[in-house]
Coordinates of C-alpha atoms in Angstrom, one line a residue:
M1087 CA -123.4 -12.9 -222.6
M1088 CA -121.8 -16.3 -223.0
E1089 CA -124.2 -17.4 -225.8
K1090 CA -123.4 -14.3 -227.8
T1091 CA -119.7 -14.9 -227.5
T1092 CA -120.0 -18.5 -228.6
S1093 CA -121.9 -17.7 -231.8
E1094 CA -119.4 -15.1 -233.0
D1095 CA -116.3 -17.2 -233.0
P1096 CA -116.6 -19.6 -236.0
A1097 CA -114.3 -17.5 -238.2
C1098 CA -111.3 -17.7 -236.0
S1099 CA -111.7 -21.4 -235.0
T1100 CA -112.3 -23.0 -238.3
E1101 CA -108.6 -23.2 -239.2
E1102 CA -107.8 -24.9 -235.9
T1103 CA -110.5 -27.4 -236.6
A1104 CA -109.0 -28.3 -240.0
T1105 CA -105.6 -28.7 -238.4
E1106 CA -106.7 -30.9 -235.5
S1107 CA -109.0 -33.0 -237.7
A1108 CA -106.0 -34.2 -239.7
K1109 CA -104.7 -35.8 -236.5
V1110 CA -107.9 -37.7 -235.7
P1111 CA -107.1 -41.2 -237.1
T1112 CA -103.7 -41.6 -235.2
A1113 CA -103.4 -39.4 -232.1
E1114 CA -106.8 -38.8 -230.8
P1115 CA -108.3 -42.2 -229.6
P1116 CA -106.1 -42.5 -226.4
R1117 CA -106.9 -39.0 -225.4
E1118 CA -110.6 -39.6 -225.8
A1119 CA -110.6 -42.2 -223.1
A1120 CA -109.0 -39.7 -220.6
V1121 CA -111.6 -37.1 -221.5
S1122 CA -114.4 -39.4 -221.0
E1123 CA -113.2 -40.4 -217.5
S1124 CA -112.6 -36.8 -216.4
T1125 CA -115.9 -35.4 -217.7
G1126 CA -118.1 -38.2 -216.6
E1127 CA -120.0 -38.8 -219.9
E1128 CA -121.9 -41.9 -219.0
Q1129 CA -124.7 -41.2 -221.5
V1130 CA -122.3 -41.3 -224.5
P1131 CA -122.8 -45.0 -225.4
K1132 CA -126.7 -44.6 -225.4
P1133 CA -127.0 -44.3 -229.3
Q1134 CA -124.9 -47.5 -229.7
A1135 CA -127.6 -49.4 -227.7
S1136 CA -124.9 -51.6 -226.1
A1137 CA -126.0 -52.3 -222.5
P1138 CA -122.9 -53.8 -220.9
Q1139 CA -119.7 -51.7 -221.4
A1140 CA -116.6 -52.2 -219.4
P1141 CA -115.6 -48.5 -219.1
A1142 CA -119.1 -47.6 -217.7
A1143 CA -118.6 -49.5 -214.4
P1144 CA -115.6 -47.5 -213.1
A1145 CA -117.3 -44.2 -214.2
I1146 CA -120.2 -45.0 -211.8
T1147 CA -117.9 -45.2 -208.8
K1148 CA -116.6 -41.6 -209.3
P1149 CA -118.8 -38.8 -207.9
A1150 CA -120.6 -37.1 -210.7
P1151 CA -120.4 -33.3 -210.7
P1152 CA -123.6 -31.5 -209.6
S1153 CA -125.9 -30.8 -212.4
E1154 CA -125.8 -27.1 -211.6
D1155 CA -122.1 -27.0 -212.4
V1156 CA -122.1 -28.5 -215.9
P1157 CA -123.9 -27.1 -218.9
S1158 CA -126.9 -28.7 -220.4
A1159 CA -126.8 -30.4 -223.8
P1160 CA -126.3 -28.1 -226.9
L1161 CA -129.4 -27.4 -228.9
L1162 CA -130.4 -28.0 -232.6
L1163 CA -127.4 -30.1 -233.6
T1164 CA -127.7 -29.8 -237.5
L1165 CA -125.8 -31.4 -240.4
E1166 CA -124.9 -28.4 -242.6
D1167 CA -122.8 -30.0 -245.4
V1168 CA -121.4 -33.3 -246.6
S1169 CA -118.7 -33.7 -249.3
N1170 CA -116.4 -36.5 -250.4
S1171 CA -113.9 -35.7 -247.7
S1172 CA -115.5 -33.5 -245.0
V1173 CA -118.6 -33.0 -243.0
T1174 CA -119.9 -29.8 -241.3
V1175 CA -122.2 -29.5 -238.4
S1176 CA -123.6 -26.6 -236.4
W1177 CA -125.5 -26.2 -233.1
E1178 CA -126.9 -23.7 -230.7
P1179 CA -125.7 -22.9 -227.2
P1180 CA -127.3 -24.9 -224.4
E1181 CA -130.1 -23.5 -222.3
S1182 CA -128.1 -23.7 -219.2
L1183 CA -124.4 -22.8 -219.1
G1184 CA -123.8 -24.0 -215.6
R1185 CA -122.7 -22.1 -212.5
L1186 CA -119.0 -22.3 -213.4
G1187 CA -119.5 -20.9 -217.0
L1188 CA -118.9 -22.4 -220.4
Q1189 CA -115.3 -23.2 -221.6
G1190 CA -116.3 -24.5 -225.1
Y1191 CA -117.6 -27.5 -227.0
V1192 CA -116.2 -30.9 -227.7
L1193 CA -117.2 -32.5 -231.0
E1194 CA -116.7 -36.3 -231.2
L1195 CA -117.2 -38.9 -233.9
C1196 CA -117.6 -42.6 -234.0
R1197 CA -117.4 -44.8 -237.1
E1198 CA -120.3 -47.1 -237.7
G1199 CA -119.6 -50.5 -236.1
A1200 CA -117.0 -49.0 -233.7
S1201 CA -117.6 -48.4 -230.0
E1202 CA -115.2 -45.6 -229.2
W1203 CA -115.8 -41.9 -229.6
V1204 CA -112.9 -39.8 -230.9
P1205 CA -112.7 -36.1 -230.2
V1206 CA -112.2 -33.9 -233.2
S1207 CA -110.0 -31.4 -231.4
A1208 CA -107.7 -31.7 -228.5
R1209 CA -109.3 -29.1 -226.4
P1210 CA -112.8 -27.5 -226.2
M1211 CA -113.5 -25.0 -229.0
M1212 CA -115.5 -21.9 -228.4
V1213 CA -117.4 -22.2 -231.7
T1214 CA -120.9 -23.4 -232.7
Q1215 CA -119.9 -24.8 -236.1
Q1216 CA -117.1 -27.2 -237.0
T1217 CA -115.9 -29.0 -240.1
V1218 CA -114.3 -32.4 -239.9
R1219 CA -111.9 -32.9 -242.8
N1220 CA -109.7 -35.6 -244.3
L1221 CA -112.4 -38.2 -244.1
A1222 CA -112.4 -41.3 -246.4
L1223 CA -115.0 -42.0 -249.0
G1224 CA -117.6 -44.5 -247.9
D1225 CA -117.2 -43.8 -244.1
K1226 CA -120.4 -43.7 -242.0
L1227 CA -120.0 -41.6 -238.9
L1228 CA -122.0 -40.8 -235.8
L1229 CA -121.5 -37.3 -234.5
R1230 CA -122.2 -35.8 -231.1
V1231 CA -121.3 -32.5 -229.3
S1232 CA -121.0 -31.6 -225.6
A1233 CA -120.7 -28.3 -223.8
V1234 CA -117.8 -28.3 -221.3
S1235 CA -117.2 -26.2 -218.2
S1236 CA -114.4 -26.4 -215.5
A1237 CA -116.5 -29.0 -213.7
G1238 CA -116.7 -31.3 -216.8
A1239 CA -118.7 -32.0 -219.9
G1240 CA -122.4 -31.9 -219.9
P1241 CA -124.8 -34.3 -221.7
P1242 CA -124.1 -34.6 -225.4
A1243 CA -126.4 -33.8 -228.3
M1244 CA -126.2 -36.4 -231.1
L1245 CA -127.3 -36.6 -234.7
D1246 CA -130.2 -39.0 -235.2
Q1247 CA -128.7 -40.8 -238.3
P1248 CA -125.1 -41.7 -239.3
V1249 CA -123.5 -39.4 -241.9
H1250 CA -122.4 -41.2 -245.1
I1251 CA -119.2 -39.7 -246.6
R1252 CA -119.7 -39.9 -250.4
E1253 CA -119.3 -37.6 -253.4
N1254 CA -122.3 -35.5 -254.2
I1255 CA -124.2 -36.5 -257.3
E1256 CA -124.9 -33.6 -259.7
A1257 CA -127.1 -34.4 -262.7
P1258 CA -125.1 -34.0 -266.0
K1259 CA -125.9 -31.0 -268.1
I1260 CA -124.4 -30.1 -271.6
R1261 CA -124.0 -26.5 -272.6
V1262 CA -123.9 -26.3 -276.4
P1263 CA -122.3 -23.0 -277.6
R1264 CA -124.7 -20.7 -279.4
H1265 CA -122.9 -21.0 -282.8
L1266 CA -123.2 -24.8 -282.7
R1267 CA -127.0 -24.8 -282.2
Q1268 CA -127.4 -24.4 -286.0
T1269 CA -125.7 -26.5 -288.7
H1270 CA -121.9 -26.1 -288.4
I1271 CA -120.6 -25.6 -292.0
R1272 CA -117.0 -26.2 -292.9
Q1273 CA -115.2 -26.5 -296.2
V1274 CA -113.4 -29.6 -297.4
G1275 CA -109.8 -29.6 -296.0
E1276 CA -110.6 -27.3 -293.1
T1277 CA -110.3 -28.5 -289.5
V1278 CA -113.3 -29.2 -287.3
N1279 CA -112.7 -28.4 -283.6
L1280 CA -115.8 -28.6 -281.4
Q1281 CA -115.4 -27.9 -277.7
I1282 CA -118.6 -28.8 -275.8
P1283 CA -118.6 -27.9 -272.0
F1284 CA -120.6 -29.9 -269.6
Q1285 CA -121.1 -30.3 -265.9
G1286 CA -121.9 -33.1 -263.4
K1287 CA -120.5 -34.9 -260.3
P1288 CA -118.8 -37.2 -259.9
K1289 CA -116.7 -36.9 -263.1
P1290 CA -119.0 -37.6 -266.0
Q1291 CA -118.3 -40.2 -268.7
A1292 CA -118.6 -38.7 -272.3
T1293 CA -119.2 -40.7 -275.5
W1294 CA -119.6 -39.5 -279.1
T1295 CA -121.5 -41.1 -282.0
H1296 CA -121.7 -40.1 -285.7
N1297 CA -125.1 -40.7 -287.3
G1298 CA -125.8 -43.3 -284.6
H1299 CA -122.6 -45.2 -285.0
A1300 CA -119.2 -45.2 -283.2
L1301 CA -116.7 -42.6 -284.4
D1302 CA -113.9 -43.6 -286.9
S1303 CA -110.8 -43.2 -284.6
Q1304 CA -108.6 -42.9 -287.7
R1305 CA -110.4 -39.7 -288.8
V1306 CA -111.9 -38.3 -285.6
S1307 CA -110.1 -37.7 -282.3
V1308 CA -111.8 -37.0 -279.0
R1309 CA -110.4 -35.6 -275.8
T1310 CA -112.6 -35.5 -272.7
G1311 CA -111.8 -33.6 -269.5
D1312 CA -113.6 -32.9 -266.3
Q1313 CA -115.7 -30.1 -267.7
D1314 CA -115.6 -30.4 -271.5
S1315 CA -115.2 -32.7 -274.4
I1316 CA -113.3 -31.8 -277.6
L1317 CA -114.0 -33.4 -281.0
F1318 CA -111.3 -32.8 -283.6
I1319 CA -111.0 -33.6 -287.3
R1320 CA -107.7 -32.5 -288.9
S1321 CA -108.9 -32.4 -292.5
A1322 CA -112.7 -32.5 -293.0
Q1323 CA -114.1 -34.5 -295.9
R1324 CA -117.7 -34.6 -297.2
S1325 CA -118.1 -38.0 -295.5
D1326 CA -117.7 -36.3 -292.2
S1327 CA -121.0 -34.5 -292.6
G1328 CA -123.9 -35.6 -290.4
R1329 CA -125.2 -35.6 -286.9
Y1330 CA -122.7 -35.9 -284.0
E1331 CA -124.3 -36.8 -280.7
L1332 CA -122.6 -36.3 -277.3
T1333 CA -123.8 -38.4 -274.4
V1334 CA -122.7 -37.6 -270.8
H1335 CA -123.3 -40.2 -268.1
V1336 CA -123.2 -39.7 -264.3
E1337 CA -124.3 -42.5 -262.0
G1338 CA -127.2 -43.8 -264.2
L1339 CA -128.1 -40.2 -265.3
E1340 CA -127.4 -39.0 -268.8
A1341 CA -127.6 -35.9 -270.9
K1342 CA -127.5 -35.7 -274.7
A1343 CA -126.7 -33.0 -277.2
A1344 CA -126.7 -33.2 -281.0
I1345 CA -124.6 -31.1 -283.4
D1346 CA -125.1 -31.1 -287.1
I1347 CA -122.0 -30.7 -289.3
L1348 CA -122.0 -30.0 -293.0
V1349 CA -118.8 -30.2 -295.0
I1350 CA -119.0 -28.6 -298.4
E1351 CA -116.9 -27.7 -301.4
K1352 CA -117.2 -25.8 -304.7
P1353 CA -119.9 -27.2 -307.1
G1354 CA -119.2 -28.7 -310.5
P1355 CA -120.1 -26.7 -313.7
P1356 CA -123.5 -27.1 -315.5
S1357 CA -123.7 -30.5 -317.3
S1358 CA -124.4 -29.0 -320.7
I1359 CA -125.3 -25.7 -322.4
R1360 CA -126.8 -24.9 -325.8
L1361 CA -127.7 -21.9 -327.9
L1362 CA -131.4 -22.0 -328.5
D1363 CA -132.0 -19.0 -330.8
V1364 CA -130.5 -15.8 -332.1
W1365 CA -132.7 -12.9 -333.3
G1366 CA -132.0 -9.3 -333.7
C1367 CA -129.6 -8.3 -330.9
N1368 CA -130.7 -11.2 -328.6
A1369 CA -129.6 -14.7 -327.9
A1370 CA -131.4 -17.4 -325.9
L1371 CA -129.5 -20.0 -323.8
Q1372 CA -130.4 -23.1 -321.9
W1373 CA -128.3 -25.3 -319.6
T1374 CA -128.7 -28.3 -317.2
P1375 CA -127.8 -28.2 -313.5
P1376 CA -124.5 -29.6 -312.4
Q1377 CA -124.2 -33.3 -311.3
D1378 CA -122.3 -32.3 -308.2
T1379 CA -123.6 -29.3 -306.1
G1380 CA -120.8 -29.4 -303.6
N1381 CA -122.9 -31.1 -300.9
T1382 CA -125.1 -28.0 -300.4
E1383 CA -127.7 -25.9 -302.2
L1384 CA -126.8 -23.8 -305.2
L1385 CA -127.0 -20.0 -304.8
G1386 CA -127.5 -19.7 -308.6
Y1387 CA -125.6 -19.4 -311.8
T1388 CA -123.3 -16.7 -313.3
V1389 CA -123.6 -16.1 -317.1
Q1390 CA -120.8 -14.4 -319.1
K1391 CA -120.4 -13.4 -322.7
A1392 CA -117.3 -12.8 -324.9
D1393 CA -117.2 -11.4 -328.4
K1394 CA -114.9 -13.1 -331.0
K1395 CA -112.9 -10.0 -331.6
T1396 CA -111.6 -9.3 -328.1
G1397 CA -112.1 -12.7 -326.4
Q1398 CA -112.7 -10.9 -323.0
W1399 CA -115.4 -12.3 -320.8
F1400 CA -118.0 -10.0 -319.2
T1401 CA -120.6 -11.0 -316.6
V1402 CA -124.2 -10.6 -317.7
L1403 CA -126.1 -12.3 -314.9
E1404 CA -125.1 -13.2 -311.3
R1405 CA -126.8 -15.7 -308.9
Y1406 CA -129.4 -16.3 -311.6
H1407 CA -131.7 -19.2 -310.6
P1408 CA -133.5 -20.4 -313.8
T1409 CA -131.7 -22.6 -316.3
T1410 CA -132.8 -20.5 -319.3
C1411 CA -132.1 -16.9 -320.1
T1412 CA -132.1 -14.3 -322.9
I1413 CA -129.0 -12.1 -323.4
S1414 CA -129.9 -8.8 -325.0
D1415 CA -128.1 -5.6 -326.2
L1416 CA -125.6 -7.6 -328.3
I1417 CA -123.7 -5.5 -330.9
I1418 CA -124.6 -6.0 -334.5
G1419 CA -121.8 -7.5 -336.5
N1420 CA -120.2 -9.4 -333.6
S1421 CA -120.1 -13.1 -332.8
Y1422 CA -120.5 -14.1 -329.2
S1423 CA -119.6 -17.1 -327.0
F1424 CA -121.4 -17.8 -323.7
R1425 CA -120.4 -19.7 -320.6
V1426 CA -122.1 -20.5 -317.3
F1427 CA -120.7 -21.1 -313.8
S1428 CA -122.5 -22.8 -310.8
E1429 CA -122.2 -21.1 -307.4
N1430 CA -122.7 -22.2 -303.8
L1431 CA -121.5 -21.0 -300.4
C1432 CA -117.9 -21.9 -301.3
G1433 CA -118.0 -19.7 -304.5
L1434 CA -118.1 -20.3 -308.2
S1435 CA -117.3 -23.6 -309.8
A1436 CA -113.7 -24.2 -310.8
S1437 CA -114.7 -24.3 -314.5
A1438 CA -117.6 -23.2 -316.7
T1439 CA -119.6 -24.8 -319.5
I1440 CA -119.1 -22.9 -322.8
T1441 CA -121.4 -22.9 -325.8
K1442 CA -120.1 -24.8 -328.8
E1443 CA -121.7 -22.5 -331.4
L1444 CA -121.2 -18.8 -331.8
A1445 CA -124.1 -16.4 -331.8
H1446 CA -123.8 -14.2 -334.9
I1447 CA -125.5 -10.9 -334.7
Q1448 CA -126.1 -10.0 -338.3
K1449 CA -126.9 -6.7 -339.9
A1450 CA -130.5 -6.6 -341.1
D1451 CA -131.4 -5.1 -344.6
I1452 CA -133.6 -2.3 -343.5
A1453 CA -135.2 -0.1 -346.2
A1454 CA -136.8 3.2 -345.3
K1455 CA -140.3 3.6 -346.7
P1456 CA -141.4 7.1 -346.0
K1457 CA -145.1 7.7 -346.0
G1458 CA -146.8 10.8 -347.3
F1459 CA -147.3 13.5 -344.8
I1460 CA -150.9 14.4 -344.1
E1461 CA -151.2 17.8 -342.6
R1462 CA -153.8 18.0 -339.9
D1463 CA -156.1 20.9 -339.5
F1464 CA -156.0 22.2 -336.0
S1465 CA -158.6 25.0 -336.5
E1466 CA -161.0 25.2 -333.6
A1467 CA -163.8 27.5 -332.4
P1468 CA -163.2 29.1 -329.0
S1469 CA -164.1 27.0 -325.9
F1470 CA -163.4 27.7 -322.3
T1471 CA -161.6 24.9 -320.5
Q1472 CA -161.6 26.7 -317.1
P1473 CA -164.6 29.1 -316.5
L1474 CA -164.6 32.2 -314.2
A1475 CA -165.4 31.7 -310.6
D1476 CA -167.4 34.0 -308.3
H1477 CA -165.2 36.0 -306.2
T1478 CA -165.4 38.2 -303.0
S1479 CA -162.9 40.9 -302.5
T1480 CA -161.9 43.5 -299.9
P1481 CA -161.9 47.2 -300.7
G1482 CA -158.5 48.7 -301.4
Y1483 CA -156.8 45.3 -302.2
S1484 CA -156.3 44.4 -305.9
T1485 CA -158.0 41.3 -307.1
Q1486 CA -157.7 39.1 -310.2
L1487 CA -160.2 37.0 -312.2
F1488 CA -158.9 33.9 -314.1
C1489 CA -160.2 31.7 -316.9
S1490 CA -158.6 29.6 -319.7
V1491 CA -159.7 29.3 -323.4
R1492 CA -158.7 27.0 -326.3
A1493 CA -159.1 28.1 -329.9
S1494 CA -157.2 28.2 -333.2
P1495 CA -156.5 30.6 -334.6
K1496 CA -155.8 32.7 -331.6
P1497 CA -159.0 34.4 -330.4
K1498 CA -159.7 38.0 -329.5
I1499 CA -160.4 38.5 -325.8
I1500 CA -163.0 41.0 -324.6
W1501 CA -163.8 41.8 -320.9
M1502 CA -167.1 43.3 -319.9
K1503 CA -168.7 44.5 -316.7
N1504 CA -172.5 44.2 -316.5
K1505 CA -172.4 43.6 -320.3
M1506 CA -170.4 46.8 -320.8
E1507 CA -166.9 46.6 -322.3
I1508 CA -164.2 47.9 -320.0
Q1509 CA -161.4 48.0 -322.6
G1510 CA -159.1 51.1 -322.1
N1511 CA -160.2 51.7 -318.5
P1512 CA -157.0 52.2 -316.5
K1513 CA -158.6 50.7 -313.5
Y1514 CA -158.5 47.3 -315.3
R1515 CA -155.6 45.4 -316.8
A1516 CA -156.3 42.5 -319.1
L1517 CA -153.7 39.8 -319.9
S1518 CA -153.8 36.7 -322.1
E1519 CA -150.9 34.2 -322.4
Q1520 CA -150.9 30.6 -323.5
G1521 CA -154.7 30.5 -323.4
V1522 CA -154.9 31.9 -319.8
C1523 CA -156.9 35.1 -319.5
T1524 CA -156.5 37.3 -316.5
L1525 CA -158.3 40.5 -315.5
E1526 CA -156.7 42.5 -312.7
I1527 CA -158.9 45.1 -310.8
R1528 CA -156.8 47.6 -309.1
K1529 CA -157.9 48.6 -305.6
P1530 CA -161.6 47.8 -306.0
S1531 CA -164.4 49.6 -304.2
P1532 CA -168.0 48.5 -303.6
F1533 CA -168.8 50.3 -306.8
D1534 CA -166.7 47.7 -308.7
S1535 CA -169.1 44.9 -307.7
G1536 CA -171.1 43.3 -310.5
V1537 CA -171.1 40.6 -313.2
Y1538 CA -167.9 40.3 -315.2
T1539 CA -167.8 38.5 -318.6
C1540 CA -164.9 37.2 -320.7
K1541 CA -165.6 36.7 -324.4
A1542 CA -163.3 35.0 -326.9
I1543 CA -163.9 35.5 -330.6
N1544 CA -162.2 34.1 -333.8
V1545 CA -163.2 33.3 -337.3
L1546 CA -164.8 30.0 -336.4
G1547 CA -167.1 31.4 -333.6
E1548 CA -167.2 32.8 -330.1
A1549 CA -167.6 31.8 -326.5
S1550 CA -168.1 33.6 -323.2
V1551 CA -168.1 32.9 -319.4
D1552 CA -169.0 35.2 -316.6
C1553 CA -168.8 35.5 -312.8
R1554 CA -170.0 37.7 -310.0
L1555 CA -167.6 39.9 -308.1
E1556 CA -168.6 41.3 -304.7
V1557 CA -166.5 43.9 -303.0
K1558 CA -167.5 44.1 -299.3
A1559 CA -167.4 47.5 -297.6
S1560 CA -165.2 47.4 -294.5
A1561 CA -167.0 47.4 -291.2
T1562 CA -167.2 50.7 -289.3
H1563 CA -166.5 50.8 -285.6

């Protein structure tokens, strides 16, 4: 029951530990001597390996409490955490709590090189984990813990190695924002404000370079904090383009990140333009690329035209990449000027290059020369372009036969069944329209089966096609 109670109390005792630990350097050393005498801890100096000690002699003269009355040493004393100002240890309850029961634990510390043990708290604490705070950087401490009953303190459990109070070293790491992983493009005159977060312990040292050289402090300012570094350029110029490299150092470790910046502006106009040729309603132009592209690639050229009468400019081509073009659909009788702009990510060039000559679209002397009309003879003997197809029908359901014929003049169409004309028979209806000949057989019966022929006749000849029609009798049940 006592072990379970001991392991459940850390939450309520941690605050007391923090309060008491603040008093360790001034008030606790005298009290420690009294505790040592009353509890009979003769084994405490054993880790110091110092054989003769003055306080040990009087302790031997006092009667030691029976071993059954005091608890045994706590188990599994473990170093849980070390920071730049605190240390945390934990342990397990002892195997034997003693006949008089457990009153708590006393955690003691001893600085390396010293001989006295200082208790962390003024009284035993019923916890199995304690944090010693307000320690100085660079201290090396020995720690031990003893279980205490009303009869005194039992043998201590001690850490094997001294604990060095120092700041944890965390390797530096730079987190480049996603939008800066590609070339960062700014226009001339705009501000450049790069905030690059990083991490590392102790506080990292950050340095910047521009194309491998130190930054120009008159143009670029840098502010570095504990967790980020900010590079700021108030008014960017094209000379600020290039690769900026951030290096973060921590205790001999370093991390680097490179950011590419491109400062651009509007391009210059094409160097020259000339009118190559004018023919009909067309004009051919040619120009040369601009000398200044604005520190970036061109997106193309914009070509405009203006007639002499109105002087208004109209766009003919946009983002046109070649340096030659042909302008078509010009109005006859007008004279045209042409101009060309360069274009990049910043937009069109501030000015354009204009042709010196005008393109005159002249009226051509066109004389109509009619040719004699030769009438063509379209007379043609009948010929079937689509023959009749064999067909199977069901009794009682009307069916149709189709074919198409071409002839000039228009032929006479004759339908026959088994080589016998069927003209005038009300059972059949013959149609002919636009060369398509149709024979409709109304409600055929098995008697209407046979070979049907379509004959076309005109003054130039005749032609015929035939097919077989089969009318199947319905099955009887």
